[in-house]
mmCIF file of C-alpha atoms and ligand atoms in Angstrom:
data_model
loop_
_atom_site.group_PDB
_atom_site.id
_atom_site.type_symbol
_atom_site.label_atom_id
_atom_site.label_comp_id
_atom_site.label_asym_id
_atom_site.label_seq_id
_atom_site.Cartn_x
_atom_site.Cartn_y
_atom_site.Cartn_z
ATOM 1 C CA MET R 1082 1.970 -7.736 -1.865
ATOM 2 C CA THR R 1083 -0.711 -9.919 -1.079
ATOM 3 C CA ILE R 1084 -2.920 -7.224 0.908
ATOM 4 C CA ARG R 1085 -5.214 -5.021 -1.056
ATOM 5 C CA SER R 1086 -7.051 -2.638 1.171
ATOM 6 C CA ILE R 1087 -8.035 -2.437 4.385
ATOM 7 C CA GLY R 1088 -11.615 -3.375 4.168
ATOM 8 C CA TYR R 1089 -13.721 -3.031 7.292
ATOM 9 C CA ALA R 1090 -13.607 -2.024 10.967
ATOM 10 C CA PHE R 1091 -15.537 -3.534 14.178
ATOM 11 C CA ILE R 1092 -16.159 -1.117 16.418
ATOM 12 C CA GLU R 1093 -17.571 -2.213 20.034
ATOM 13 C CA SER R 1094 -20.383 0.197 21.568
ATOM 14 C CA THR R 1095 -22.037 0.521 25.089
ATOM 15 C CA ASP R 1096 -24.667 2.809 22.672
ATOM 16 C CA PRO R 1097 -24.894 1.344 19.016
ATOM 17 C CA GLN R 1098 -27.885 3.992 18.327
ATOM 18 C CA LYS R 1099 -25.443 6.667 18.761
ATOM 19 C CA TRP R 1100 -22.921 5.371 16.418
ATOM 20 C CA LEU R 1101 -25.759 5.172 13.938
ATOM 21 C CA SER R 1102 -26.821 8.768 14.059
ATOM 22 C CA TYR R 1103 -23.160 9.959 14.014
ATOM 23 C CA GLY R 1104 -22.313 7.520 11.185
ATOM 24 C CA THR R 1105 -25.391 8.552 8.996
ATOM 25 C CA GLU R 1106 -25.898 11.859 10.064
ATOM 26 C CA VAL R 1107 -22.435 13.430 10.604
ATOM 27 C CA LEU R 1108 -20.234 11.435 8.480
ATOM 28 C CA GLY R 1109 -22.675 10.774 5.772
ATOM 29 C CA MET R 1110 -22.246 6.851 5.882
ATOM 30 C CA MET R 1111 -25.666 4.751 4.709
ATOM 31 C CA ASN R 1112 -27.337 2.599 7.368
ATOM 32 C CA SER R 1113 -27.185 -0.941 5.407
ATOM 33 C CA SER R 1114 -29.420 -3.190 5.162
ATOM 34 C CA TRP R 1115 -26.865 -5.914 5.238
ATOM 35 C CA ARG R 1116 -27.794 -8.658 7.610
ATOM 36 C CA GLU R 1117 -30.642 -7.060 8.683
ATOM 37 C CA HIS R 1118 -31.780 -9.338 11.241
ATOM 38 C CA ASP R 1119 -28.846 -9.255 13.687
ATOM 39 C CA GLU R 1120 -28.003 -6.760 16.426
ATOM 40 C CA ASN R 1121 -25.158 -5.008 14.508
ATOM 41 C CA ILE R 1122 -25.428 -1.989 12.980
ATOM 42 C CA TYR R 1123 -23.834 -2.012 9.470
ATOM 43 C CA LEU R 1124 -22.428 1.474 8.116
ATOM 44 C CA ARG R 1125 -21.814 1.616 4.157
ATOM 45 C CA ILE R 1126 -19.829 4.182 2.289
ATOM 46 C CA ASP R 1127 -19.627 2.352 -0.999
ATOM 47 C CA GLU R 1128 -20.466 -0.664 -3.341
ATOM 48 C CA ARG R 1129 -19.268 -2.851 -0.401
ATOM 49 C CA PRO R 1130 -22.452 -3.649 2.152
ATOM 50 C CA PHE R 1131 -20.589 -2.261 4.938
ATOM 51 C CA ARG R 1132 -17.370 -1.005 6.065
ATOM 52 C CA PHE R 1133 -18.164 -0.107 9.905
ATOM 53 C CA VAL R 1134 -19.530 -3.014 12.189
ATOM 54 C CA ILE R 1135 -20.985 -1.358 15.268
ATOM 55 C CA THR R 1136 -21.378 -4.432 17.693
ATOM 56 C CA PRO R 1137 -23.206 -3.846 20.913
ATOM 57 C CA GLY R 1138 -20.984 -4.476 23.921
ATOM 58 C CA GLU R 1139 -19.796 -3.466 27.290
ATOM 59 C CA ARG R 1140 -17.197 -1.217 26.234
ATOM 60 C CA ASP R 1141 -16.533 1.498 23.434
ATOM 61 C CA ARG R 1142 -13.448 0.668 21.560
ATOM 62 C CA LEU R 1143 -11.880 -0.352 18.285
ATOM 63 C CA GLN R 1144 -12.593 -4.241 18.063
ATOM 64 C CA LEU R 1145 -10.569 -5.199 15.150
ATOM 65 C CA ILE R 1146 -9.621 -4.312 11.427
ATOM 66 C CA GLY R 1147 -9.934 -6.429 8.490
ATOM 67 C CA PHE R 1148 -7.290 -6.705 5.586
ATOM 68 C CA GLU R 1149 -8.393 -8.028 2.074
ATOM 69 C CA ALA R 1150 -6.143 -10.469 0.318
ATOM 70 C CA TYR R 1151 -6.133 -10.648 -3.202
ATOM 71 C CA ASP R 1152 -7.337 -14.115 -4.000
ATOM 72 C CA ALA R 1153 -7.019 -17.192 -2.241
ATOM 73 C CA ASP R 1154 -3.719 -18.196 -3.143
ATOM 74 C CA ASP R 1155 -2.144 -15.027 -1.336
ATOM 75 C CA PHE R 1156 -4.609 -15.592 1.278
ATOM 76 C CA ASN R 1157 -3.428 -18.963 1.820
ATOM 77 C CA LYS R 1158 0.334 -17.600 1.350
ATOM 78 C CA THR R 1159 -0.150 -15.182 4.244
ATOM 79 C CA VAL R 1160 -1.822 -17.743 6.432
ATOM 80 C CA ASP R 1161 0.989 -19.852 5.820
ATOM 81 C CA ALA R 1162 3.633 -16.993 6.832
ATOM 82 C CA LEU R 1163 1.823 -16.267 10.021
ATOM 83 C CA GLY R 1164 1.974 -20.142 10.725
ATOM 84 C CA SER R 1165 5.475 -20.217 10.139
ATOM 85 C CA GLN R 1166 6.535 -17.459 12.289
ATOM 86 C CA GLY R 1167 4.405 -18.912 15.084
ATOM 87 C CA VAL R 1168 1.595 -16.676 15.142
ATOM 88 C CA GLU R 1169 -1.726 -17.901 16.680
ATOM 89 C CA PHE R 1170 -4.399 -17.500 14.548
ATOM 90 C CA VAL R 1171 -8.038 -18.896 14.339
ATOM 91 C CA LYS R 1172 -10.099 -19.641 11.480
ATOM 92 C CA GLY R 1173 -13.497 -17.538 10.864
ATOM 93 C CA SER R 1174 -16.123 -20.054 11.495
ATOM 94 C CA ALA R 1175 -18.857 -20.567 8.928
ATOM 95 C CA GLU R 1176 -21.205 -18.051 10.984
ATOM 96 C CA GLU R 1177 -18.266 -15.053 10.625
ATOM 97 C CA ARG R 1178 -17.963 -15.603 6.993
ATOM 98 C CA ARG R 1179 -21.781 -15.555 6.462
ATOM 99 C CA LEU R 1180 -21.877 -12.313 8.587
ATOM 100 C CA ARG R 1181 -19.148 -10.569 6.869
ATOM 101 C CA GLY R 1182 -19.783 -11.867 3.318
ATOM 102 C CA VAL R 1183 -16.398 -13.403 2.613
ATOM 103 C CA ARG R 1184 -15.165 -16.381 1.317
ATOM 104 C CA ASP R 1185 -12.514 -17.062 4.056
ATOM 105 C CA LEU R 1186 -11.002 -15.500 7.151
ATOM 106 C CA VAL R 1187 -8.495 -15.977 9.849
ATOM 107 C CA ARG R 1188 -8.220 -13.532 12.908
ATOM 108 C CA PHE R 1189 -4.948 -13.040 14.909
ATOM 109 C CA ASP R 1190 -3.589 -10.428 17.359
ATOM 110 C CA ASP R 1191 -0.542 -8.164 15.778
ATOM 111 C CA PRO R 1192 2.424 -7.742 18.390
ATOM 112 C CA ALA R 1193 0.878 -4.622 19.951
ATOM 113 C CA GLY R 1194 -2.010 -6.724 20.701
ATOM 114 C CA ASN R 1195 -4.738 -5.377 17.869
ATOM 115 C CA THR R 1196 -6.738 -7.555 16.265
ATOM 116 C CA VAL R 1197 -6.569 -8.080 12.677
ATOM 117 C CA GLU R 1198 -8.658 -10.375 10.634
ATOM 118 C CA LEU R 1199 -7.531 -11.584 6.931
ATOM 119 C CA TYR R 1200 -10.130 -12.411 4.460
ATOM 120 C CA TYR R 1201 -10.688 -12.837 0.678
ATOM 121 C CA GLY R 1202 -13.526 -12.819 -1.598
ATOM 122 C CA ALA R 1203 -15.771 -10.223 -0.196
ATOM 123 C CA GLU R 1204 -19.256 -10.412 -1.465
ATOM 124 C CA LEU R 1205 -20.571 -7.125 -3.898
ATOM 125 C CA ASP R 1206 -24.271 -6.450 -3.932
ATOM 126 C CA TYR R 1207 -23.900 -3.452 -6.554
ATOM 127 C CA SER R 1208 -26.746 -1.596 -4.466
ATOM 128 C CA LYS R 1209 -26.649 2.011 -4.970
ATOM 129 C CA PHE R 1210 -24.816 4.232 -2.289
ATOM 130 C CA VAL R 1211 -26.976 7.364 -1.323
ATOM 131 C CA SER R 1212 -25.450 9.435 1.249
ATOM 132 C CA PRO R 1213 -28.087 10.514 3.791
ATOM 133 C CA THR R 1214 -26.215 13.870 4.130
ATOM 134 C CA GLY R 1215 -25.353 14.347 0.486
ATOM 135 C CA VAL R 1216 -21.624 12.918 0.546
ATOM 136 C CA SER R 1217 -21.505 12.384 -3.501
ATOM 137 C CA ALA R 1218 -18.902 9.437 -3.126
ATOM 138 C CA PHE R 1219 -16.332 8.586 -0.505
ATOM 139 C CA VAL R 1220 -12.922 7.785 -2.279
ATOM 140 C CA THR R 1221 -12.609 3.937 -2.130
ATOM 141 C CA GLY R 1222 -11.306 2.854 -5.804
ATOM 142 C CA LEU R 1223 -13.338 0.802 -8.284
ATOM 143 C CA ASN R 1224 -15.792 -1.651 -6.298
ATOM 144 C CA GLY R 1225 -14.467 -0.233 -3.129
ATOM 145 C CA SER R 1226 -11.137 -1.964 -3.999
ATOM 146 C CA HIS R 1227 -8.738 0.364 -2.182
ATOM 147 C CA GLY R 1228 -10.319 0.152 1.158
ATOM 148 C CA PHE R 1229 -12.696 2.542 3.667
ATOM 149 C CA GLY R 1230 -9.607 4.859 4.388
ATOM 150 C CA HIS R 1231 -6.679 4.441 6.750
ATOM 151 C CA ALA R 1232 -6.507 3.114 10.384
ATOM 152 C CA VAL R 1233 -3.804 4.259 12.914
ATOM 153 C CA LEU R 1234 -3.174 1.746 15.630
ATOM 154 C CA PRO R 1235 -1.296 2.073 18.852
ATOM 155 C CA ALA R 1236 2.050 -0.061 19.217
ATOM 156 C CA PRO R 1237 4.150 0.538 22.167
ATOM 157 C CA ASN R 1238 6.385 -2.091 20.746
ATOM 158 C CA LEU R 1239 6.766 0.267 17.371
ATOM 159 C CA GLU R 1240 9.815 -1.615 15.870
ATOM 160 C CA GLU R 1241 8.515 -5.233 16.432
ATOM 161 C CA THR R 1242 5.180 -4.265 15.580
ATOM 162 C CA HIS R 1243 6.218 -2.409 12.291
ATOM 163 C CA GLN R 1244 8.346 -5.567 11.438
ATOM 164 C CA PHE R 1245 5.195 -8.000 11.939
ATOM 165 C CA TYR R 1246 3.450 -5.834 9.217
ATOM 166 C CA ARG R 1247 6.330 -5.453 6.885
ATOM 167 C CA ASP R 1248 7.894 -8.859 7.133
ATOM 168 C CA VAL R 1249 4.835 -11.142 7.898
ATOM 169 C CA LEU R 1250 1.709 -9.373 6.358
ATOM 170 C CA GLY R 1251 3.982 -7.850 3.579
ATOM 171 C CA LEU R 1252 2.834 -4.188 3.808
ATOM 172 C CA GLY R 1253 5.119 -1.962 2.387
ATOM 173 C CA ASP R 1254 6.757 1.362 3.872
ATOM 174 C CA THR R 1255 5.643 4.804 3.023
ATOM 175 C CA ASP R 1256 6.800 7.413 5.638
ATOM 176 C CA TYR R 1257 8.536 7.373 9.174
ATOM 177 C CA MET R 1258 7.674 10.403 11.324
ATOM 178 C CA ASN R 1259 8.812 11.404 14.725
ATOM 179 C CA PHE R 1260 5.167 12.845 16.178
ATOM 180 C CA LYS R 1261 5.523 15.796 18.700
ATOM 181 C CA PHE R 1262 2.241 17.259 20.184
ATOM 182 C CA GLY R 1263 3.453 20.231 21.210
ATOM 183 C CA ASP R 1264 6.358 22.714 20.537
ATOM 184 C CA ASP R 1265 8.749 21.429 23.567
ATOM 185 C CA PRO R 1266 11.955 21.029 22.026
ATOM 186 C CA GLU R 1267 12.677 18.344 25.093
ATOM 187 C CA ASP R 1268 9.975 16.205 24.048
ATOM 188 C CA PRO R 1269 11.621 13.525 22.138
ATOM 189 C CA GLY R 1270 8.283 12.527 20.601
ATOM 190 C CA LEU R 1271 6.931 9.277 19.248
ATOM 191 C CA GLY R 1272 7.344 7.213 15.890
ATOM 192 C CA LEU R 1273 4.957 6.958 13.423
ATOM 193 C CA TYR R 1274 5.307 4.408 10.500
ATOM 194 C CA PHE R 1275 3.061 4.938 7.460
ATOM 195 C CA MET R 1276 2.325 1.670 5.600
ATOM 196 C CA HIS R 1277 0.824 0.685 2.379
ATOM 197 C CA VAL R 1278 -0.716 -2.121 0.790
ATOM 198 C CA GLU R 1279 -1.381 -2.772 -2.866
ATOM 199 C CA ASN R 1280 -3.352 0.210 -4.133
ATOM 200 C CA PRO R 1281 -2.361 3.751 -4.444
ATOM 201 C CA ARG R 1282 -3.455 5.368 -0.976
ATOM 202 C CA HIS R 1283 -0.340 6.879 0.390
ATOM 203 C CA HIS R 1284 -1.115 4.912 3.899
ATOM 204 C CA SER R 1285 -3.933 2.365 4.608
ATOM 205 C CA LEU R 1286 -2.444 1.582 8.480
ATOM 206 C CA ALA R 1287 -0.298 3.660 10.407
ATOM 207 C CA LEU R 1288 1.575 2.401 13.871
ATOM 208 C CA PHE R 1289 1.975 5.031 16.575
ATOM 209 C CA GLY R 1290 4.490 4.042 19.388
ATOM 210 C CA GLY R 1291 2.193 4.904 22.421
ATOM 211 C CA GLU R 1292 -0.752 3.486 24.159
ATOM 212 C CA SER R 1293 -4.638 3.527 23.456
ATOM 213 C CA PRO R 1294 -7.160 1.769 25.951
ATOM 214 C CA LEU R 1295 -9.315 2.354 22.806
ATOM 215 C CA GLY R 1296 -7.606 0.332 20.480
ATOM 216 C CA CYS R 1297 -7.226 2.990 17.945
ATOM 217 C CA ILE R 1298 -5.304 6.595 17.093
ATOM 218 C CA HIS R 1299 -7.888 7.239 14.564
ATOM 219 C CA LEU R 1300 -9.592 6.042 11.642
ATOM 220 C CA MET R 1301 -9.959 8.112 8.377
ATOM 221 C CA LEU R 1302 -12.546 8.455 5.823
ATOM 222 C CA GLU R 1303 -12.071 10.241 2.533
ATOM 223 C CA VAL R 1304 -14.737 12.172 0.528
ATOM 224 C CA SER R 1305 -14.349 13.578 -2.927
ATOM 225 C CA THR R 1306 -14.355 17.432 -2.387
ATOM 226 C CA VAL R 1307 -13.275 20.226 -0.105
ATOM 227 C CA ASP R 1308 -16.700 21.315 -0.007
ATOM 228 C CA GLU R 1309 -18.031 17.670 1.421
ATOM 229 C CA VAL R 1310 -14.970 18.371 4.284
ATOM 230 C CA GLY R 1311 -16.769 21.609 5.028
ATOM 231 C CA GLU R 1312 -19.945 20.579 4.947
ATOM 232 C CA CYS R 1313 -19.264 17.610 7.378
ATOM 233 C CA LEU R 1314 -17.218 20.361 9.412
ATOM 234 C CA GLY R 1315 -20.333 22.348 9.812
ATOM 235 C CA ARG R 1316 -22.555 19.480 10.886
ATOM 236 C CA VAL R 1317 -19.833 18.669 13.592
ATOM 237 C CA VAL R 1318 -20.117 22.117 14.745
ATOM 238 C CA ASP R 1319 -23.543 22.284 14.949
ATOM 239 C CA ARG R 1320 -23.972 19.454 17.167
ATOM 240 C CA GLU R 1321 -20.856 20.536 19.408
ATOM 241 C CA ILE R 1322 -19.207 17.235 18.443
ATOM 242 C CA PRO R 1323 -15.479 17.840 20.050
ATOM 243 C CA ILE R 1324 -13.124 18.801 17.093
ATOM 244 C CA THR R 1325 -9.714 17.082 18.219
ATOM 245 C CA SER R 1326 -7.852 18.613 15.110
ATOM 246 C CA THR R 1327 -8.528 21.801 13.178
ATOM 247 C CA LEU R 1328 -8.546 21.985 9.688
ATOM 248 C CA GLY R 1329 -5.209 21.202 7.927
ATOM 249 C CA ARG R 1330 -3.323 19.637 5.119
ATOM 250 C CA HIS R 1331 -1.083 16.906 6.126
ATOM 251 C CA THR R 1332 2.446 16.913 4.691
ATOM 252 C CA ASN R 1333 3.187 12.984 3.619
ATOM 253 C CA ASP R 1334 -0.400 12.430 1.949
ATOM 254 C CA ARG R 1335 -1.433 15.879 1.209
ATOM 255 C CA MET R 1336 -4.813 15.220 2.789
ATOM 256 C CA LEU R 1337 -6.853 18.185 3.732
ATOM 257 C CA SER R 1338 -8.733 17.176 6.709
ATOM 258 C CA PHE R 1339 -10.029 17.884 10.330
ATOM 259 C CA TYR R 1340 -10.340 15.532 13.116
ATOM 260 C CA MET R 1341 -13.407 14.895 15.224
ATOM 261 C CA MET R 1342 -14.447 12.799 18.425
ATOM 262 C CA THR R 1343 -16.247 9.558 17.448
ATOM 263 C CA PRO R 1344 -18.785 8.018 20.117
ATOM 264 C CA ALA R 1345 -16.314 5.284 21.019
ATOM 265 C CA GLY R 1346 -13.815 8.161 22.501
ATOM 266 C CA PHE R 1347 -11.340 7.827 19.485
ATOM 267 C CA PRO R 1348 -11.049 10.362 16.746
ATOM 268 C CA LEU R 1349 -11.962 10.326 13.106
ATOM 269 C CA GLU R 1350 -10.056 12.168 10.437
ATOM 270 C CA TYR R 1351 -12.052 13.391 7.541
ATOM 271 C CA GLY R 1352 -10.252 14.529 4.625
ATOM 272 C CA CYS R 1353 -10.049 14.791 0.540
ATOM 273 C CA ASP R 1354 -7.434 15.040 -1.562
ATOM 274 C CA GLY R 1355 -5.221 12.427 -0.343
ATOM 275 C CA MET R 1356 -2.305 11.416 -2.678
ATOM 276 C CA GLN R 1357 -2.664 8.599 -5.343
ATOM 277 C CA MET R 1358 0.750 6.865 -5.210
ATOM 278 C CA ASP R 1359 2.886 4.868 -7.812
ATOM 279 C CA TRP R 1360 4.468 2.666 -5.565
ATOM 280 C CA GLU R 1361 7.129 0.980 -8.367
ATOM 281 C CA ASN R 1362 9.513 4.124 -8.327
ATOM 282 C CA TYR R 1363 8.684 4.856 -4.923
ATOM 283 C CA THR R 1364 11.421 5.706 -1.999
ATOM 284 C CA PRO R 1365 10.057 5.641 1.770
ATOM 285 C CA THR R 1366 10.483 9.108 3.141
ATOM 286 C CA THR R 1367 11.228 10.429 6.836
ATOM 287 C CA THR R 1368 8.959 13.358 7.528
ATOM 288 C CA THR R 1369 9.648 15.748 10.354
ATOM 289 C CA THR R 1370 6.540 17.943 10.243
ATOM 290 C CA PRO R 1371 2.736 16.704 10.012
ATOM 291 C CA SER R 1372 1.043 19.345 8.563
ATOM 292 C CA LEU R 1373 1.984 22.012 5.733
ATOM 293 C CA TRP R 1374 -0.471 23.897 7.473
ATOM 294 C CA GLY R 1375 -3.455 23.996 10.251
ATOM 295 C CA HIS R 1376 -3.995 20.549 12.180
ATOM 296 C CA LYS R 1377 -3.790 22.308 15.531
ATOM 297 C CA PHE R 1378 -4.531 19.372 17.566
ATOM 298 C CA SER R 1379 -6.536 19.877 20.937
ATOM 299 C CA LEU R 1380 -7.128 16.254 22.475
HETATM 300 FE FE1 FE2 N 475 -4.641 9.843 9.152
#
């Protein structure tokens, strides 16, 4: 498997300052001094200089996610696979490489139209992560090698998009779920593929068989303790940020989490206790219910 993690997300914002206060004061991310002189806001959660890049723009939406390849060989192999499948991609410019602090990158759209980057050789500056809200550590592995968390992306053409991630980018299947938002027995539901890369996170990417004009179903950040989840929930309640799902524990990755609205208009899942998997002896599952308890979705 050539892809090691989901490394970063770029989020376009009509009001980046709103993201800055949300990211630092609610989520507990650090305002990173990375590339201080440009107009973007860089939010940090670990040894990596940034994980979320907030770019000023005319819309509020997820712009793109970045996948980290193991090394130059794996990066080139995956770029070759894109080429041989006729996937159009653009090579990152010197300025784009500098801005991200990576050795090389390409950008392309998946079959559902989600923009994705592939990169390798991300810089580490080893400055200490100090959360403004006292989060001890986000769960991201040694040197952040397990990525920032996970992203769930819209894919109305679910099967085609799933096949692309599996066969071209080389992600592995973890779980399939037929997701229903309510109790209606007539509701056929929508499919949801949970996929992993080469790290123990249960899923780094999930694909949902529905639309989202915001380019994102949700992003997830994982903290180390249930207290840190509860403390964040307190900050969310204090600020009257809409809670889009109550606290609960998911079935497939055992994540204990709640979901809240972000300034982009898509939710963010904030949790702990996500399972650390051994892929060598793993068989993909089909799950019929999203949560062991809780997770009452309201939006
Ligand atoms: Fe999630």
